[in-house]
PDB file of C-alpha atoms in Angstrom:
ATOM      1  CA  UNK A  11      99.787  79.945  70.871  1.00  0.00           C
ATOM      2  CA  UNK A  12      97.347  77.475  69.320  1.00  0.00           C
ATOM      3  CA  UNK A  13      94.550  78.606  71.611  1.00  0.00           C
ATOM      4  CA  UNK A  14      95.201  82.261  70.766  1.00  0.00           C
ATOM      5  CA  UNK A  15      95.089  81.425  67.056  1.00  0.00           C
ATOM      6  CA  UNK A  16      91.834  79.565  67.693  1.00  0.00           C
ATOM      7  CA  UNK A  17      90.340  82.602  69.444  1.00  0.00           C
ATOM      8  CA  UNK A  18      91.438  84.904  66.624  1.00  0.00           C
ATOM      9  CA  UNK A  19      89.855  82.574  64.081  1.00  0.00           C
ATOM     10  CA  UNK A  20      86.633  82.526  66.113  1.00  0.00           C
ATOM     11  CA  UNK A  21      86.619  86.330  66.182  1.00  0.00           C
ATOM     12  CA  UNK A  22      87.195  86.533  62.422  1.00  0.00           C
ATOM     13  CA  UNK A  23      84.332  84.112  61.775  1.00  0.00           C
ATOM     14  CA  UNK A  24      81.996  85.797  64.261  1.00  0.00           C
ATOM     15  CA  UNK A  25      81.911  82.867  66.720  1.00  0.00           C
ATOM     16  CA  UNK A  26      81.886  85.193  69.712  1.00  0.00           C
ATOM     17  CA  UNK A  27      80.484  82.783  72.304  1.00  0.00           C
ATOM     18  CA  UNK A  28      83.191  80.260  71.453  1.00  0.00           C
ATOM     19  CA  UNK A  29      85.908  82.933  71.537  1.00  0.00           C
ATOM     20  CA  UNK A  30      84.684  84.137  74.927  1.00  0.00           C
ATOM     21  CA  UNK A  31      84.556  80.659  76.451  1.00  0.00           C
ATOM     22  CA  UNK A  32      88.077  79.935  75.167  1.00  0.00           C
ATOM     23  CA  UNK A  33      89.394  83.193  76.621  1.00  0.00           C
ATOM     24  CA  UNK A  34      87.717  82.449  79.955  1.00  0.00           C
ATOM     25  CA  UNK A  35      89.315  78.993  80.062  1.00  0.00           C
ATOM     26  CA  UNK A  36      92.705  80.597  79.419  1.00  0.00           C
ATOM     27  CA  UNK A  37      92.011  83.152  82.139  1.00  0.00           C
ATOM     28  CA  UNK A  38      91.439  80.324  84.638  1.00  0.00           C
ATOM     29  CA  UNK A  39      94.615  78.547  83.565  1.00  0.00           C
ATOM     30  CA  UNK A  40      96.847  81.644  83.229  1.00  0.00           C
ATOM     31  CA  UNK A  41      95.400  84.351  85.521  1.00  0.00           C
ATOM     32  CA  UNK A  42      98.668  86.330  85.536  1.00  0.00           C
ATOM     33  CA  UNK A  43      98.949  86.606  81.725  1.00  0.00           C
ATOM     34  CA  UNK A  44      97.508  89.607  79.859  1.00  0.00           C
ATOM     35  CA  UNK A  45      96.363  87.699  76.758  1.00  0.00           C
ATOM     36  CA  UNK A  46      93.239  86.006  78.169  1.00  0.00           C
ATOM     37  CA  UNK A  47      91.906  89.355  79.371  1.00  0.00           C
ATOM     38  CA  UNK A  48      92.806  91.042  76.099  1.00  0.00           C
ATOM     39  CA  UNK A  49      90.912  88.424  74.127  1.00  0.00           C
ATOM     40  CA  UNK A  50      87.889  88.786  76.407  1.00  0.00           C
ATOM     41  CA  UNK A  51      87.982  92.516  75.704  1.00  0.00           C
ATOM     42  CA  UNK A  52      88.347  91.938  71.980  1.00  0.00           C
ATOM     43  CA  UNK A  53      85.435  89.533  72.018  1.00  0.00           C
ATOM     44  CA  UNK A  54      83.085  91.995  73.707  1.00  0.00           C
ATOM     45  CA  UNK A  55      84.245  94.888  71.524  1.00  0.00           C
ATOM     46  CA  UNK A  56      83.938  92.984  68.259  1.00  0.00           C
ATOM     47  CA  UNK A  57      80.686  91.350  69.319  1.00  0.00           C
ATOM     48  CA  UNK A  58      79.204  94.819  69.591  1.00  0.00           C
ATOM     49  CA  UNK A  59      80.705  95.927  66.295  1.00  0.00           C
ATOM     50  CA  UNK A  60      79.636  92.916  64.269  1.00  0.00           C
ATOM     51  CA  UNK A  61      76.562  91.485  65.935  1.00  0.00           C
ATOM     52  CA  UNK A  62      73.573  91.133  63.627  1.00  0.00           C
ATOM     53  CA  UNK A  63      71.152  91.214  66.525  1.00  0.00           C
ATOM     54  CA  UNK A  64      70.754  94.012  69.003  1.00  0.00           C
ATOM     55  CA  UNK A  65      73.068  93.703  71.993  1.00  0.00           C
ATOM     56  CA  UNK A  66      73.354  96.121  74.892  1.00  0.00           C
ATOM     57  CA  UNK A  67      76.187  98.333  73.626  1.00  0.00           C
ATOM     58  CA  UNK A  68      77.110  99.926  76.940  1.00  0.00           C
ATOM     59  CA  UNK A  69      77.167  96.543  78.674  1.00  0.00           C
ATOM     60  CA  UNK A  70      79.492  95.032  76.062  1.00  0.00           C
ATOM     61  CA  UNK A  71      81.737  98.091  76.110  1.00  0.00           C
ATOM     62  CA  UNK A  72      81.941  98.088  79.921  1.00  0.00           C
ATOM     63  CA  UNK A  73      82.884  94.400  79.933  1.00  0.00           C
ATOM     64  CA  UNK A  74      85.503  95.049  77.261  1.00  0.00           C
ATOM     65  CA  UNK A  75      86.933  98.022  79.162  1.00  0.00           C
ATOM     66  CA  UNK A  76      87.172  95.962  82.327  1.00  0.00           C
ATOM     67  CA  UNK A  77      88.911  93.101  80.496  1.00  0.00           C
ATOM     68  CA  UNK A  78      91.402  95.422  78.772  1.00  0.00           C
ATOM     69  CA  UNK A  79      92.222  97.040  82.118  1.00  0.00           C
ATOM     70  CA  UNK A  80      92.817  93.590  83.602  1.00  0.00           C
ATOM     71  CA  UNK A  81      95.250  92.885  80.753  1.00  0.00           C
ATOM     72  CA  UNK A  82      97.097  96.115  81.558  1.00  0.00           C
ATOM     73  CA  UNK A  83      97.128  95.205  85.255  1.00  0.00           C
ATOM     74  CA  UNK A  84      98.756  91.905  84.287  1.00  0.00           C
ATOM     75  CA  UNK A  85     101.338  93.642  82.068  1.00  0.00           C
ATOM     76  CA  UNK A  86     101.636  97.445  81.983  1.00  0.00           C
ATOM     77  CA  UNK A  87     103.528  97.211  78.651  1.00  0.00           C
ATOM     78  CA  UNK A  88     100.900  95.119  76.825  1.00  0.00           C
ATOM     79  CA  UNK A  89     100.225  97.407  73.856  1.00  0.00           C
ATOM     80  CA  UNK A  90      97.162  95.671  72.342  1.00  0.00           C
ATOM     81  CA  UNK A  91      95.079  96.375  75.456  1.00  0.00           C
ATOM     82  CA  UNK A  92      95.742 100.121  75.169  1.00  0.00           C
ATOM     83  CA  UNK A  93      94.680 100.013  71.530  1.00  0.00           C
ATOM     84  CA  UNK A  94      91.491  98.166  72.443  1.00  0.00           C
ATOM     85  CA  UNK A  95      90.644 100.791  75.042  1.00  0.00           C
ATOM     86  CA  UNK A  96      91.381 103.525  72.519  1.00  0.00           C
ATOM     87  CA  UNK A  97      88.983 101.974  70.026  1.00  0.00           C
ATOM     88  CA  UNK A  98      86.175 101.784  72.549  1.00  0.00           C
ATOM     89  CA  UNK A  99      86.700 105.332  73.794  1.00  0.00           C
ATOM     90  CA  UNK A 100      86.790 106.534  70.187  1.00  0.00           C
ATOM     91  CA  UNK A 101      83.440 104.822  69.498  1.00  0.00           C
ATOM     92  CA  UNK A 102      82.005 106.352  72.656  1.00  0.00           C
ATOM     93  CA  UNK A 103      83.242 109.763  71.477  1.00  0.00           C
ATOM     94  CA  UNK A 104      85.455 110.053  74.557  1.00  0.00           C
ATOM     95  CA  UNK A 105      88.234 111.419  72.417  1.00  0.00           C
ATOM     96  CA  UNK A 106      90.519 112.645  75.201  1.00  0.00           C
ATOM     97  CA  UNK A 107      90.575 109.167  76.711  1.00  0.00           C
ATOM     98  CA  UNK A 108      91.013 107.590  73.275  1.00  0.00           C
ATOM     99  CA  UNK A 109      94.023 109.806  72.563  1.00  0.00           C
ATOM    100  CA  UNK A 110      95.547 108.918  75.927  1.00  0.00           C
ATOM    101  CA  UNK A 111      95.178 105.192  75.250  1.00  0.00           C
ATOM    102  CA  UNK A 112      96.437 105.468  71.670  1.00  0.00           C
ATOM    103  CA  UNK A 113      99.509 107.387  72.834  1.00  0.00           C
ATOM    104  CA  UNK A 114     100.235 104.626  75.343  1.00  0.00           C
ATOM    105  CA  UNK A 115      99.743 102.041  72.600  1.00  0.00           C
ATOM    106  CA  UNK A 116     102.269 103.794  70.350  1.00  0.00           C
ATOM    107  CA  UNK A 117     104.713 104.040  73.252  1.00  0.00           C
ATOM    108  CA  UNK A 118     104.807 100.263  73.450  1.00  0.00           C
ATOM    109  CA  UNK A 119     104.307  99.468  69.734  1.00  0.00           C
ATOM    110  CA  UNK A 120     105.431 102.393  67.591  1.00  0.00           C
ATOM    111  CA  UNK A 121     106.094 100.158  64.574  1.00  0.00           C
ATOM    112  CA  UNK A 122     102.594  98.688  64.296  1.00  0.00           C
ATOM    113  CA  UNK A 123     100.947  98.503  60.901  1.00  0.00           C
ATOM    114  CA  UNK A 124      98.253 100.955  62.009  1.00  0.00           C
ATOM    115  CA  UNK A 125     100.604 103.502  63.612  1.00  0.00           C
ATOM    116  CA  UNK A 126     100.059 106.062  60.832  1.00  0.00           C
ATOM    117  CA  UNK A 127      96.258 105.892  61.213  1.00  0.00           C
ATOM    118  CA  UNK A 128      96.491 106.251  64.979  1.00  0.00           C
ATOM    119  CA  UNK A 129      98.967 109.140  64.766  1.00  0.00           C
ATOM    120  CA  UNK A 130      96.621 110.887  62.347  1.00  0.00           C
ATOM    121  CA  UNK A 131      93.675 110.365  64.725  1.00  0.00           C
ATOM    122  CA  UNK A 132      95.712 111.823  67.596  1.00  0.00           C
ATOM    123  CA  UNK A 133      96.663 114.858  65.468  1.00  0.00           C
ATOM    124  CA  UNK A 134      93.064 115.539  64.473  1.00  0.00           C
ATOM    125  CA  UNK A 135      91.962 115.410  68.117  1.00  0.00           C
ATOM    126  CA  UNK A 136      94.757 117.730  69.218  1.00  0.00           C
ATOM    127  CA  UNK A 137      93.480 120.287  66.691  1.00  0.00           C
ATOM    128  CA  UNK A 138      89.887 120.162  67.921  1.00  0.00           C
TER     129      UNK A 138
END
């Protein structure tokens, strides 16, 4: 729990290299858990979103997608990984895939604080 809080703090502060190295250490220690992979995905996704220098967007997104999928492989019910995939697909304008991931996310976490936003996104895509 402390390490996860540390990674979240690193992400909030923009210390992406530190967050990534912490997630990779957790991955080595707990290869069956979904959280290390999720945090790797979050790091790559947020690094792209918040980096002040140019980073290869597709490369970061592909690494994030792979990490989120590893989290889902570790635990098919791990809602945050579906949300992470949805966010990336939404940014890539792959709306059908984003909707699919967001629906899965809501299946496992229908009471999340962002459920209304995600439901609205799904509705707008169903109309298009």
